[in-house]
XYZ file of C-alpha atoms in Angstrom:
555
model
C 81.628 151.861 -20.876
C 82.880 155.494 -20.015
C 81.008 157.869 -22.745
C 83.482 160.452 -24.357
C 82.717 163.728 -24.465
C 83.720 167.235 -25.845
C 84.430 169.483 -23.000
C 86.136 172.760 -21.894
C 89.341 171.833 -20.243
C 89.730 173.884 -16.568
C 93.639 174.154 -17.683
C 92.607 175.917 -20.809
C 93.178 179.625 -20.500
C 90.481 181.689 -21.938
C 91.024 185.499 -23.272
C 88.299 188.159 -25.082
C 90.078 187.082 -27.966
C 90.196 183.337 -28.405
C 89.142 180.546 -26.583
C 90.749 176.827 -26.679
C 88.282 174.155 -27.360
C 89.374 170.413 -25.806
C 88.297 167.191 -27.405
C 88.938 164.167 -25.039
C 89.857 160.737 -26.044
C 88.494 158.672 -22.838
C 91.437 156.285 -21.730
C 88.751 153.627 -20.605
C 87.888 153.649 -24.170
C 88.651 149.855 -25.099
C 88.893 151.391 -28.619
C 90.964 153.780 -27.099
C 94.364 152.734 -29.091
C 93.307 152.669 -32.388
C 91.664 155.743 -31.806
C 94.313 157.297 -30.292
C 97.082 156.117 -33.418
C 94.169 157.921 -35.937
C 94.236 160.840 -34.311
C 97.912 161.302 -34.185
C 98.544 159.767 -37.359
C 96.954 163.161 -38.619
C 98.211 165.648 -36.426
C 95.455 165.276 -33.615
C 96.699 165.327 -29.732
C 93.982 163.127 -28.354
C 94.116 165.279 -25.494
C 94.885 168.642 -27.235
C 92.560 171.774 -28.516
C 91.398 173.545 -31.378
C 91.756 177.419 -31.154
C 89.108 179.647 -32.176
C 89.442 183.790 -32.812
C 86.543 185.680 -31.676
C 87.312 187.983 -33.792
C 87.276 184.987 -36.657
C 85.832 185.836 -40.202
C 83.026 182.785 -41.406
C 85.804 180.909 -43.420
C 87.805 180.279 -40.312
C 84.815 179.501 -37.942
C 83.936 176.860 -41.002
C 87.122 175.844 -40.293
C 87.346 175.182 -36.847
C 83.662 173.857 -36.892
C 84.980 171.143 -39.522
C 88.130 170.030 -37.209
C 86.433 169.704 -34.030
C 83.740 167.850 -36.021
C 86.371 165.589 -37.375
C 87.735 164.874 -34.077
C 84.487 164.044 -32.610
C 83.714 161.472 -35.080
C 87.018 159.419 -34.284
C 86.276 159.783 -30.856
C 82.862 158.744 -31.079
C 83.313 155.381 -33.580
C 81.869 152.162 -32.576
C 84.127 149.058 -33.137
C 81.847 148.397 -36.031
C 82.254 151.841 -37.935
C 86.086 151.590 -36.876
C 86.578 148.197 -38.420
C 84.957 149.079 -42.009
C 86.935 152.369 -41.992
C 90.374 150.887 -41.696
C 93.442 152.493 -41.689
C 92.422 155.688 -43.953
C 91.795 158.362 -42.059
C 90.177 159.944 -44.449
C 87.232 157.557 -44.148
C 86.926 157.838 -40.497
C 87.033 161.977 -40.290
C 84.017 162.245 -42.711
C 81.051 160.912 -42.800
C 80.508 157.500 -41.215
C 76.478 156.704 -40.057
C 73.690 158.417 -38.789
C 74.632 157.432 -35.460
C 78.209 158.625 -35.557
C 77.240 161.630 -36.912
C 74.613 162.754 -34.580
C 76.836 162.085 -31.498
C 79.978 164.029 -32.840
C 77.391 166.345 -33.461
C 76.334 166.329 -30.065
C 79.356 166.431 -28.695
C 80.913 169.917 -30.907
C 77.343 171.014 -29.164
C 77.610 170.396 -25.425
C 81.712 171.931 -26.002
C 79.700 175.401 -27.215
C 76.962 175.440 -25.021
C 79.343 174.763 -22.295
C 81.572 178.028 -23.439
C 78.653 180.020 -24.039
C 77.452 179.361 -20.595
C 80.880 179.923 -18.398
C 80.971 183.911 -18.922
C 84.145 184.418 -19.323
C 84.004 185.205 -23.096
C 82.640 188.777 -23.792
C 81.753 188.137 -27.229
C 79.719 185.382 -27.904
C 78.669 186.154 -31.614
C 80.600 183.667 -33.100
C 80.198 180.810 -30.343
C 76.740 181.333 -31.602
C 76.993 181.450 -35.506
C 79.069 177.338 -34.799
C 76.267 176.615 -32.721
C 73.975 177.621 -35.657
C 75.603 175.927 -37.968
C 75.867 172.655 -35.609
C 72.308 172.669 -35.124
C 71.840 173.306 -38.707
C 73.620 170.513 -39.100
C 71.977 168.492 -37.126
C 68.915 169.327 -38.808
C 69.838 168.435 -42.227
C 71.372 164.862 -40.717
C 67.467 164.387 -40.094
C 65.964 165.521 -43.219
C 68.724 163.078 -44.944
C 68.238 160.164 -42.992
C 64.773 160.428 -41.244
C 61.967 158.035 -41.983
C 58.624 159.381 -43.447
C 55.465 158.959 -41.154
C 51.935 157.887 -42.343
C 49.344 157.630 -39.646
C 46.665 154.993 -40.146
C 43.905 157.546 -39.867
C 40.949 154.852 -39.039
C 42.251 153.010 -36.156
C 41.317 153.331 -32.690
C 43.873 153.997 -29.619
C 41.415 153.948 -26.844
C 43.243 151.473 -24.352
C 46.355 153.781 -25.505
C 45.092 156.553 -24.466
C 43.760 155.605 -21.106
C 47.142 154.582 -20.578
C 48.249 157.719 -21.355
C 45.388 159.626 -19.197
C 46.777 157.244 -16.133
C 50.341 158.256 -16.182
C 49.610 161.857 -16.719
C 47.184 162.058 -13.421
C 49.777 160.293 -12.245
C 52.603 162.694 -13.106
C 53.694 161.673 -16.838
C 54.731 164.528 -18.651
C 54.338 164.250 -22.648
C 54.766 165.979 -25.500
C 53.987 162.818 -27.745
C 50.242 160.722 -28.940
C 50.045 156.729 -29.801
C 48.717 156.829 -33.205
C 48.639 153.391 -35.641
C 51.972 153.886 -38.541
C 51.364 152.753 -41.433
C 54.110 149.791 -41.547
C 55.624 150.116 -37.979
C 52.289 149.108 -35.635
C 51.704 151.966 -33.322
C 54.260 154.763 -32.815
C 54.535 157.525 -30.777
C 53.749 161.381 -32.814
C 54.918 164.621 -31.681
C 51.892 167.027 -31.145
C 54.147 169.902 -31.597
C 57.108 171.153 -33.475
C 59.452 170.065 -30.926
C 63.408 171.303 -30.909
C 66.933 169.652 -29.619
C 66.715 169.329 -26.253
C 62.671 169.389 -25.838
C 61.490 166.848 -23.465
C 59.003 164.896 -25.476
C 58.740 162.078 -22.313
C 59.047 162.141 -18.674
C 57.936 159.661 -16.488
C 58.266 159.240 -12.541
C 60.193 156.264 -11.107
C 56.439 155.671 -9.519
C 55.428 154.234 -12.675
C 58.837 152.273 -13.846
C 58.235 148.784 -13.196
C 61.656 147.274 -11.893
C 62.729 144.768 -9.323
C 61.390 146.358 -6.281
C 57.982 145.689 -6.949
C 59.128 141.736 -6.207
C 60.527 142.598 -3.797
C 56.695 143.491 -2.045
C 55.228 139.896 -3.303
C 54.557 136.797 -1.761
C 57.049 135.166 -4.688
C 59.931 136.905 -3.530
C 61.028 134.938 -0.553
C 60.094 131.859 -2.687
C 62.576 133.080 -5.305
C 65.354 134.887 -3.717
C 66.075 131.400 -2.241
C 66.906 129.797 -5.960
C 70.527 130.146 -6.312
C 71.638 132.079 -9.289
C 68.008 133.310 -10.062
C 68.355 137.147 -11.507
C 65.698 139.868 -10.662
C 64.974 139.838 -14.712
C 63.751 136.618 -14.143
C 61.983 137.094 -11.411
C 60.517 140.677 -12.911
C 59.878 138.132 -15.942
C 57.980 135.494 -13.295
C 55.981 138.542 -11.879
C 54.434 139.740 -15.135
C 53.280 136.383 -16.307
C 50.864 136.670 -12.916
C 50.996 140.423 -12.961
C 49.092 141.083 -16.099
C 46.000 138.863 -15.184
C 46.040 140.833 -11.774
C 42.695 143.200 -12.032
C 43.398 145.167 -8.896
C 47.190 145.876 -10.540
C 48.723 149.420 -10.436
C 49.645 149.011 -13.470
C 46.214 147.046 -15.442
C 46.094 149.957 -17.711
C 49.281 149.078 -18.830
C 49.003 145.217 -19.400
C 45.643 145.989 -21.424
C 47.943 147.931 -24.233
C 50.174 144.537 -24.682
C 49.469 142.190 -27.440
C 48.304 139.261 -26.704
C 50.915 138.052 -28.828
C 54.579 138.827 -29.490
C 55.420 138.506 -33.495
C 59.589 138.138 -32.957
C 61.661 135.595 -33.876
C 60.882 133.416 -30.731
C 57.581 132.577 -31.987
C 58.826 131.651 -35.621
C 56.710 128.437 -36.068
C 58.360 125.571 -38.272
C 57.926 126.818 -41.305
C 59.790 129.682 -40.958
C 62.514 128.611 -39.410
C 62.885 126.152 -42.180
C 62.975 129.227 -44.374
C 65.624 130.688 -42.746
C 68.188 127.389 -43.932
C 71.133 128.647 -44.886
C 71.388 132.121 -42.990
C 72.880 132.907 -39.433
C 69.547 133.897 -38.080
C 68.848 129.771 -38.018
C 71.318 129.364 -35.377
C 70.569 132.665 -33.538
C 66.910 131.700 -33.169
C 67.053 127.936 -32.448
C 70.193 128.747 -29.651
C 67.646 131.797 -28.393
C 64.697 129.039 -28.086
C 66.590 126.333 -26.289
C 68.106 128.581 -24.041
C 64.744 129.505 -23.204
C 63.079 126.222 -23.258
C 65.862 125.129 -20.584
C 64.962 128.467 -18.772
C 61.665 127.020 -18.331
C 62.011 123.581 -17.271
C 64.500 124.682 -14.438
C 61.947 126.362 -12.988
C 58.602 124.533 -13.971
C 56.852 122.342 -12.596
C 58.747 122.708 -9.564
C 57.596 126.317 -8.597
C 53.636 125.258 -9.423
C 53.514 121.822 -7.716
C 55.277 123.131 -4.606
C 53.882 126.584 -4.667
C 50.425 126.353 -6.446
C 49.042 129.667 -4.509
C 51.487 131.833 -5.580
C 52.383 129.888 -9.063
C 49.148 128.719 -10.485
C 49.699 126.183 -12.972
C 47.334 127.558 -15.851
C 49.390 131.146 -14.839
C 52.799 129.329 -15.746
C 52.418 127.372 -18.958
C 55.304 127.755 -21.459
C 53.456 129.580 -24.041
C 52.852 132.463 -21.466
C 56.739 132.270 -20.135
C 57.727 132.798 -23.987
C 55.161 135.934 -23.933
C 56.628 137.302 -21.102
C 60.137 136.722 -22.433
C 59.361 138.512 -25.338
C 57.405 141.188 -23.548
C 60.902 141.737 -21.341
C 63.311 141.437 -24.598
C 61.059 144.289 -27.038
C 59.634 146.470 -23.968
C 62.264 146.649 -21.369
C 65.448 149.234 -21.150
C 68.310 149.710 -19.032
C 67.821 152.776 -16.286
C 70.309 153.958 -13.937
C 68.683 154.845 -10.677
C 69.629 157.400 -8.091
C 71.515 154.783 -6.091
C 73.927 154.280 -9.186
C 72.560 151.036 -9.656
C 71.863 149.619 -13.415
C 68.254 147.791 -13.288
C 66.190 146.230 -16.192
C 62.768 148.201 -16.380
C 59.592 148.169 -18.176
C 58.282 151.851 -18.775
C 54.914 152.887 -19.698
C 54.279 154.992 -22.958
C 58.100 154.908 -23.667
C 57.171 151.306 -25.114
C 55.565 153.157 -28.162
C 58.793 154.760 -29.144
C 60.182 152.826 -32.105
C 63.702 152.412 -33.509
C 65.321 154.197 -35.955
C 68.761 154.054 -37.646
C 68.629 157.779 -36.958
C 66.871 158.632 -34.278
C 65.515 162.104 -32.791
C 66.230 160.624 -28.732
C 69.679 158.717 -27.932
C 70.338 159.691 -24.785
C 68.232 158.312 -22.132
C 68.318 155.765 -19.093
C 69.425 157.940 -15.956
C 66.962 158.605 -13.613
C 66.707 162.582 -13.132
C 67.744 162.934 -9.186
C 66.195 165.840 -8.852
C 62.742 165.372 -10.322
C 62.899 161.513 -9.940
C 62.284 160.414 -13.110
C 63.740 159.461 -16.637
C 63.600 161.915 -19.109
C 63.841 161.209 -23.251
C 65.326 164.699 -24.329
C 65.353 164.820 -27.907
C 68.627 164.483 -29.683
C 67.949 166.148 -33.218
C 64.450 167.918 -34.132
C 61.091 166.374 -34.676
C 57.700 168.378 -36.035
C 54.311 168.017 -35.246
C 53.252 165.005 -36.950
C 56.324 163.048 -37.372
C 57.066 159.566 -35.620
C 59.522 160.131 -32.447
C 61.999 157.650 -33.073
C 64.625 156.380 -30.416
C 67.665 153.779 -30.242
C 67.259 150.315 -29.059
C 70.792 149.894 -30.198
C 73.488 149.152 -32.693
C 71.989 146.064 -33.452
C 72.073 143.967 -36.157
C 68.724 143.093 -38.598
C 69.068 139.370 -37.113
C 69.070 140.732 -33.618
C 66.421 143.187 -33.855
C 64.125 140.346 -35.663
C 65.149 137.642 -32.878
C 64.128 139.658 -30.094
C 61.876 142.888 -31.316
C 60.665 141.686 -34.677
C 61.107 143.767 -37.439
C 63.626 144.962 -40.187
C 64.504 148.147 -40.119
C 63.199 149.712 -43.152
C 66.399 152.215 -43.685
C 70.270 150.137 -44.621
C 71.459 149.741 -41.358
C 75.309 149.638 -41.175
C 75.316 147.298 -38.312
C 74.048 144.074 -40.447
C 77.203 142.451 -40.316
C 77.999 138.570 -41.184
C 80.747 137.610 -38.995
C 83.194 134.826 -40.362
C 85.112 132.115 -38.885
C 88.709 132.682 -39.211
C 91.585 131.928 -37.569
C 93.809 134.368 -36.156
C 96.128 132.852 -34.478
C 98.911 134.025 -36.799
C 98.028 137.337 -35.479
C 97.805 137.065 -31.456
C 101.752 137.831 -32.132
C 101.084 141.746 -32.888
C 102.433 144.187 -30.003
C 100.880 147.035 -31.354
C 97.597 147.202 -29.975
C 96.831 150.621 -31.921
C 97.714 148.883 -35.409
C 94.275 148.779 -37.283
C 94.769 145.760 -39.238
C 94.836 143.800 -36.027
C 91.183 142.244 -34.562
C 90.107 139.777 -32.726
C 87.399 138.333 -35.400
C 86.133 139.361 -38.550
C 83.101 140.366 -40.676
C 81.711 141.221 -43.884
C 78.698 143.876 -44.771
C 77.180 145.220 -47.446
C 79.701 147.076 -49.503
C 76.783 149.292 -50.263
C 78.076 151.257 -47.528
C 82.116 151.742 -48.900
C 83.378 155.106 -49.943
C 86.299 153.225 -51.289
C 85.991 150.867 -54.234
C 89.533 151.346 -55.848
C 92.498 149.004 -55.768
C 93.708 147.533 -52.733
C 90.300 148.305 -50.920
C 87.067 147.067 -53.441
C 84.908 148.226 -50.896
C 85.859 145.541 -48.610
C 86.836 145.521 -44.884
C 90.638 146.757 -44.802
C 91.094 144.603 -41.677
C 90.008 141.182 -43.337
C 91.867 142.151 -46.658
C 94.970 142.789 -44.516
C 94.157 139.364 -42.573
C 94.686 137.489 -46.134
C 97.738 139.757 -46.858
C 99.276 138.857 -43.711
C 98.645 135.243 -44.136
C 100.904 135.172 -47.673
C 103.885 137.684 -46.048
C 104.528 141.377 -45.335
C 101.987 143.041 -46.330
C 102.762 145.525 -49.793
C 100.264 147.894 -51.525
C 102.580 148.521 -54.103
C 101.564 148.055 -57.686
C 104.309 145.488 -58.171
C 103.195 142.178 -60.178
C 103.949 140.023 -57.204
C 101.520 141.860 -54.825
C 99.090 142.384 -57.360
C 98.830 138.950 -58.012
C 98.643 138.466 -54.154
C 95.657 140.674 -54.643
C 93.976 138.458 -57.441
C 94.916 134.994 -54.975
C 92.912 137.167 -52.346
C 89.552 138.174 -53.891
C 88.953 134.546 -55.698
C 89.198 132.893 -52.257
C 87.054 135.702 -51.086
C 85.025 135.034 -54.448
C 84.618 131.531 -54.036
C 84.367 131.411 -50.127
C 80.752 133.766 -50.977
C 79.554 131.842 -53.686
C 79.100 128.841 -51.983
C 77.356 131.065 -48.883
C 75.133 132.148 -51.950
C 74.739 128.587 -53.135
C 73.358 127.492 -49.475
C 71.182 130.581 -49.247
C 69.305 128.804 -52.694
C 67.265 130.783 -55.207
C 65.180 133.403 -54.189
C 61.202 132.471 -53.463
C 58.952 133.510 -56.293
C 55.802 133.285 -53.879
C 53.115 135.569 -53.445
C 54.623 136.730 -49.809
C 51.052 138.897 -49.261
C 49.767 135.189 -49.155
C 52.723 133.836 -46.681
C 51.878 133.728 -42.403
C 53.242 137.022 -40.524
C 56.961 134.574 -39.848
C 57.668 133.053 -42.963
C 57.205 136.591 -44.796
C 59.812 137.895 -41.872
C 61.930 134.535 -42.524
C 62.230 135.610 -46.662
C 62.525 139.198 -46.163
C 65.392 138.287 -43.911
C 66.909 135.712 -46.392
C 66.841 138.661 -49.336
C 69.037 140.308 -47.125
C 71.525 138.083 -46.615
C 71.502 137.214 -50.456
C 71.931 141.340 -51.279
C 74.751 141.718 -48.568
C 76.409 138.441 -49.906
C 75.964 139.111 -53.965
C 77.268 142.762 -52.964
C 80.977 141.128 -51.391
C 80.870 138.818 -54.911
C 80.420 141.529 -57.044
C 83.052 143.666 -55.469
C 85.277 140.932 -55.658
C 84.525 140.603 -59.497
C 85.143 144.542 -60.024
C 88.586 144.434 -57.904
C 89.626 141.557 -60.108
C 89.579 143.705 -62.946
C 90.969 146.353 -61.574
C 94.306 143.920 -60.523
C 93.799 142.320 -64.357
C 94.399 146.361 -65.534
C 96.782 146.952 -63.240
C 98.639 143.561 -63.846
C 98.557 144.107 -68.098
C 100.470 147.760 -67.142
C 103.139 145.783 -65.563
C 103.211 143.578 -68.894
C 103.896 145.914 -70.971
């Protein structure tokens, strides 16, 4: 997907005195009408500017600062953050997630620097007092959000840091150290105080494994001949023989893996049994025998007709499930010179682990000019602290599945998605209306700014799905529509009981006792149970609300 992005429009004239700052809506956006209608709804040309004085006084550069900020979060919502904010602007211009905030952050950011560095305005002073304040801004998003780092002083990193002595004689360039976290496994610390923009990781394409290293093997010919095979499965095939290679290029590397992956794929029986009642069941069991069917489509065939190239004890399942998860937790998407998209493993950069609000968001393009992928650092990180990246907005299920963990911060993007039908509303033209979706979900209403009537901290899009279902729909504190209301949040009531109910009580057992899985499994199930009693409990406080509201009309 086309990123948006803040720029300085060529068309824009620029004076000593003021300067026009452009915020662009991308068109290839597929968000791009609802975004649009939010934006104009308000006042906002999604392809017009904000003005700025040089000459302003603080109060207006506060000003100006605060609407291009606004802008930039609309422009930069996921369908996730758009969906929970609804139809209120007011949601959406504010505050919406780490994430969101960081990028329209970003994006206010590369518009200044971008003025700063044209020439054409004499007076800079108060390009740089936003840019202070953005960065300040930036800053304090990190304070607020960051996670707290505790190094496990007594372990030992000695295969780490031969890895790391490798890939510097071999042209690495870090600013980072593999220490033990106390909670996350190892991590990756910054040795230094290290600013936006600071590259705390570069590494050459030399030392990416991708698909061209296949490409040099005796499998290859074997394999390009399968018909549909992809070169993640063949990159997959290569490190299952790969890592027991002691001549490899890249031994140091294999010798930092675990011997075992502890995600979701390995869940043994007990935990998956644990997870009855939750949606990570089905996610891991469909994961699994997708897998399993991987497997057999390619085994024994390639070791009884191939036994040189495929030994058998090289190709058992138990090390094509290690690889898979090696592949799944390690591996990121890099865009190489040739503008092709390719599915790498990269040393060190492996250590970097996720955050909800990470210091480096921006990475996967291979530098042309120094041939290699940078990880430039997004928001500021101090000597000491645990460099975070993205793997993605991913949901707790997901990131269990395949990397296996929680995140230990709320993370907005634990969503429970329902089965509804919405057939009755395929009819809409208006592709910018925000009540319209094509499925639905629920979430914590932890995260909801809005709690009042006609909201109760639920999705506006599902609440207007109901609405829609019973006739126009009215926010009008008539009795009719209020009663509407009531109909509304006991279905919603009773449809979350029962997915309480199924979930069962929660497990009273010593979980320091329980195996690494079935600990994962519960944790896991207390989150569904929170997110789920959350919806009920809402439901129960907007019923009272309508009862209030409904006694008024009484009277």
């Amino acid at each position: 997907m086309e990123v948006n992005q803040a720029y300085i429009s060529p068309n824009t004239a620029e004076t000593d005195d003021e300067i026009s700052f452009v915020l662009d809506l991308s068109e290839n956006d597929p968000l791009f009408q609802k975004k649009k209608k939010l934006l104009e709804d308000v006042g906002f040309d999604p392809k017009g500017s904000v003005a700025l004085n040089i000459a302003s006084n603080p109060d207006h550069l506060k000003h100006v600062l605060d609407m291009m900020l606004k802008c930039a979060r609309v422009i930069n919502l996921n369908e996730i953050e758009l969906y929970f904010g609804g139809a209120d602007f007011s949601n959406l211009v504010d505050f919406n997630s780490p994430r969101n905030e960081l990028e329209a952050l970003h994006s206010v950011l590369r518009l200044i620097d971008c003025s700063i560095s044209n020439g054409k305005v004499k007076n800079k002073n108060s390009l740089q007092e936003i840019r202070n304040a953005t960065v300040n801004m930036i800053d304090e998003l990190g304070h607020k959000y960051g996670e707290e780092t505790k190094v496990v002083q007594d372990s030992s990193c000695e295969k780490e840091q031969c890895l790391l002595q490798w890939g510097k004689s071999n042209g690495l360039h870090t600013k980072l150290e593999i220490a033990y976290v106390e909670g996350a496994g190892r991590g990756a610390i910054a040795k230094e105080d290290l600013k936006i923009g600071d590259i705390a990781l570069e590494v050459p394409v030399s030392l990416v494994i991708s698909e061209n290293l296949v490409f040099e093997t005796d499998m290859f010919p074997i394999l390009e001949k399968i018909e549909g095979i992809s070169s993640e499965t063949m990159l997959l095939l290569w490190s299952m023989k790969e890592k027991h290679n002691s001549n490899s290029n890249f031994k140091l590397y294999f010798d930092t893996l675990p011997a075992v992956f502890n995600t979701g794929l390995s869940f043994g029986v007990n935990a998956i049994m644990a997870l009855d009642g939750t949606i990570l069941l089905e996610e891991i069991v469909q994961a699994k025998e997708h897998l399993r069917n991987q497997y057999e489509q390619l085994f024994p065939v390639l070791y009884e007709n191939y036994p040189d190239v495929f030994p058998p004890e090289l190709y058992t399942w138990e090390q094509f499930l290690w690889a898979c998860e090696l592949w799944y937790s390690n591996s990121m998407k890099i865009m190489f010179s040739d503008g092709k998209l390719r599915t790498c493993l990269i040393p060190v950069a492996g250590f970097l682990n996720h955050s909800t609000c990470p210091h480096i968001t921006h990475y996967g393009k291979v530098d042309p000019l120094t041939d290699s992928v940078k990880f430039p650092l997004s928001r500021p990180c101090n000597a000491g602290e645990q460099c975070f990246l993205t793997y993605g907005n991913f949901s707790s299920s997901h990131l269990l599945t395949f990397y296996g963990f929680l995140p230990r911060q709320k993370n907005p993007y634990d969503v429970i998605p329902l089965d509804i039908d919405i057939a009755q509303d395929e009819d809409c033209e208006d592709a910018g209306r925000m009540s319209d979706w094509d499925s639905h979900m629920v979430r914590g209403t932890w995260f909801s700014r809005n709690n009042g009537i006609f909201n109760y901290g639920l999705a506006p899009p599902l609440l207007d799905h109901f609405r829609r279902a019973r006739g126009p729909i009215s926010r009008t504190k008539t009795h009719d529509s209020l009663e509407i209301e009531v109909e509304i949040l006991n279905d919603l009531r009773s449809t979350f009981e029962g997915m309480m109910e199924s979930l069962g009580g929660e497990e009273l057992d010593d979980r320091d006792s329980c195996s690494w899985d079935v600990k994962l499994a519960m944790d896991f199930k207390d989150l569904q149970r929170r997110i789920v009693s959350s919806i009920i409990t809402s439901c129960d406080a907007g019923c009272k609300l309508l009862e209030y509201e409904l006694s008024r009309c009484s009277e």
